[in-house]
Short mmCIF file of C-alpha atoms in Angstrom, two decimals:
data_model
loop_
_atom_site.label_atom_id
_atom_site.label_comp_id
_atom_site.label_asym_id
_atom_site.label_seq_id
_atom_site.Cartn_x
_atom_site.Cartn_y
_atom_site.Cartn_z
CA GLN L 156 -10.65 -49.35 -49.97
CA VAL L 157 -8.69 -47.13 -47.50
CA GLN L 158 -9.82 -46.44 -43.87
CA PRO L 159 -8.43 -42.96 -42.86
CA VAL L 160 -8.48 -42.36 -39.13
CA GLU L 161 -8.21 -38.49 -37.84
CA SER L 162 -6.73 -37.31 -34.70
CA GLY L 163 -5.49 -34.11 -32.88
CA GLY L 164 -8.44 -31.91 -32.89
CA GLY L 165 -9.44 -29.95 -29.79
CA LEU L 166 -10.34 -26.54 -28.25
CA VAL L 167 -7.72 -23.83 -28.73
CA GLN L 168 -7.51 -20.14 -28.44
CA ALA L 169 -7.45 -17.90 -31.31
CA GLY L 170 -3.54 -17.47 -32.30
CA GLY L 171 -2.85 -21.02 -31.24
CA SER L 172 -1.67 -23.99 -32.87
CA LEU L 173 -2.86 -27.64 -33.35
CA ARG L 174 -1.34 -30.52 -35.38
CA LEU L 175 -3.93 -32.92 -37.03
CA ALA L 176 -2.99 -36.31 -38.23
CA CYS L 177 -4.59 -38.61 -40.58
CA ALA L 178 -3.47 -42.41 -40.47
CA ALA L 179 -4.35 -45.34 -42.52
CA SER L 180 -6.04 -47.79 -40.23
CA GLY L 181 -5.75 -51.76 -40.04
CA ARG L 182 -4.24 -53.08 -43.20
CA THR L 183 -5.01 -50.20 -45.50
CA THR L 184 -2.41 -47.99 -46.86
CA PHE L 185 -2.08 -44.62 -48.37
CA LYS L 186 0.58 -45.90 -50.82
CA GLY L 187 0.43 -44.20 -54.32
CA LYS L 188 -2.61 -42.17 -53.33
CA ARG L 189 -3.00 -38.31 -52.72
CA VAL L 190 -4.42 -37.15 -49.37
CA GLY L 191 -6.46 -34.23 -48.82
CA TRP L 192 -7.87 -32.32 -45.76
CA PHE L 193 -11.28 -30.91 -45.81
CA ARG L 194 -13.43 -29.11 -43.22
CA GLN L 195 -17.09 -28.43 -42.69
CA ALA L 196 -18.41 -25.68 -40.28
CA PRO L 197 -22.08 -26.00 -39.00
CA GLY L 198 -24.61 -24.74 -41.59
CA LYS L 199 -21.95 -24.79 -44.15
CA GLU L 200 -20.77 -26.88 -47.17
CA ARG L 201 -17.68 -29.01 -46.81
CA GLU L 202 -14.61 -27.12 -48.26
CA PHE L 203 -11.11 -27.88 -49.30
CA VAL L 204 -8.12 -27.10 -46.98
CA ALA L 205 -5.03 -28.77 -48.30
CA ALA L 206 -3.82 -31.88 -50.19
CA ILE L 207 -0.50 -33.43 -50.72
CA SER L 208 0.66 -35.68 -53.55
CA TRP L 209 1.94 -39.20 -52.74
CA SER L 210 5.65 -38.27 -53.16
CA GLY L 211 5.03 -35.22 -50.92
CA ASP L 212 6.70 -33.02 -53.51
CA TYR L 213 3.49 -31.14 -54.18
CA SER L 214 0.81 -29.68 -51.94
CA VAL L 215 -1.75 -27.11 -52.33
CA TYR L 216 -3.77 -24.89 -50.13
CA GLU L 217 -6.99 -23.09 -49.94
CA ASP L 218 -6.42 -19.33 -50.01
CA SER L 219 -7.53 -18.62 -46.40
CA VAL L 220 -4.85 -21.18 -44.81
CA LYS L 221 -1.85 -20.24 -46.92
CA GLY L 222 0.82 -19.28 -44.82
CA ARG L 223 -0.66 -20.60 -41.63
CA PHE L 224 -1.29 -24.23 -42.31
CA THR L 225 1.27 -26.78 -43.53
CA ILE L 226 0.49 -30.24 -44.96
CA SER L 227 3.13 -33.13 -44.74
CA ARG L 228 3.13 -36.96 -44.87
CA ASP L 229 5.30 -39.62 -43.57
CA ASN L 230 4.95 -42.60 -45.81
CA ALA L 231 6.64 -45.08 -43.80
CA LYS L 232 4.07 -44.27 -41.12
CA ASP L 233 1.16 -44.18 -43.52
CA THR L 234 0.42 -40.80 -42.07
CA VAL L 235 -0.53 -37.37 -43.15
CA TYR L 236 -0.40 -34.20 -41.04
CA LEU L 237 -1.90 -30.83 -41.16
CA TYR L 238 -0.07 -28.28 -39.00
CA MET L 239 -2.29 -25.29 -38.15
CA ASN L 240 -0.75 -22.05 -36.66
CA SER L 241 -2.36 -18.75 -36.13
CA LEU L 242 -5.79 -20.26 -35.79
CA LYS L 243 -8.70 -18.07 -36.14
CA SER L 244 -12.40 -18.42 -34.96
CA GLU L 245 -13.35 -19.01 -38.74
CA ASP L 246 -11.28 -22.01 -38.66
CA THR L 247 -13.65 -23.66 -36.39
CA ALA L 248 -15.05 -27.01 -38.08
CA LEU L 249 -14.93 -30.77 -38.40
CA TYR L 250 -11.81 -31.47 -40.26
CA SER L 251 -11.87 -34.77 -42.25
CA CYS L 252 -8.98 -36.36 -44.37
CA ALA L 253 -9.70 -38.32 -47.41
CA VAL L 254 -7.87 -40.33 -49.95
CA SER L 255 -7.78 -40.17 -53.74
CA SER L 256 -6.47 -42.10 -56.67
CA ASN L 257 -7.03 -39.42 -59.17
CA SER L 258 -4.03 -38.25 -61.14
CA GLY L 259 -5.44 -35.03 -62.45
CA THR L 260 -4.09 -31.58 -61.68
CA ASP L 261 -6.90 -30.38 -59.57
CA TYR L 262 -6.43 -31.57 -55.92
CA GLY L 263 -9.36 -29.83 -54.47
CA ARG L 264 -12.50 -31.36 -55.65
CA VAL L 265 -14.48 -33.41 -53.23
CA HIS L 266 -15.94 -35.83 -55.52
CA ASP L 267 -12.31 -37.01 -56.42
CA TYR L 268 -11.83 -38.33 -53.07
CA SER L 269 -13.20 -41.90 -52.42
CA ASP L 270 -12.44 -42.91 -48.78
CA TRP L 271 -13.14 -40.51 -45.96
CA GLY L 272 -12.37 -40.37 -42.24
CA ARG L 273 -15.00 -39.48 -39.74
CA GLY L 274 -13.31 -36.19 -38.80
CA THR L 275 -11.81 -34.50 -35.79
CA GLN L 276 -13.26 -31.42 -34.33
CA VAL L 277 -11.22 -28.12 -34.18
CA THR L 278 -12.78 -25.30 -32.08
CA VAL L 279 -11.14 -22.06 -31.77
CA SER L 280 -12.14 -19.58 -29.08
CA SER L 281 -11.77 -15.83 -29.62
#
């Protein structure tokens, strides 16, 4: 079982930037696994944001964040990053990272991810 831990959230003005990090805690590791970022706003369902393959060669984004968010990973540090630029008020949510051992082509399905972090809050003021 992998234990992801998120960091980097905070309060930012619209148009600003944040970098989120998702690290494997303790003796757990992301080795061989894809990692995804999801978010959940109050009163809404959890939604897919971005995900990246184990090698880092493949990444995929939800349409509303394309061109603004970038996901990357440093496997030597067992850490995945989400760079968020041009933030909007609608990006306000609790952002969680999760790990999947799935090998299918769909990276965005919540139920494919088995290990979840507790999340980090991102609040964008307009």
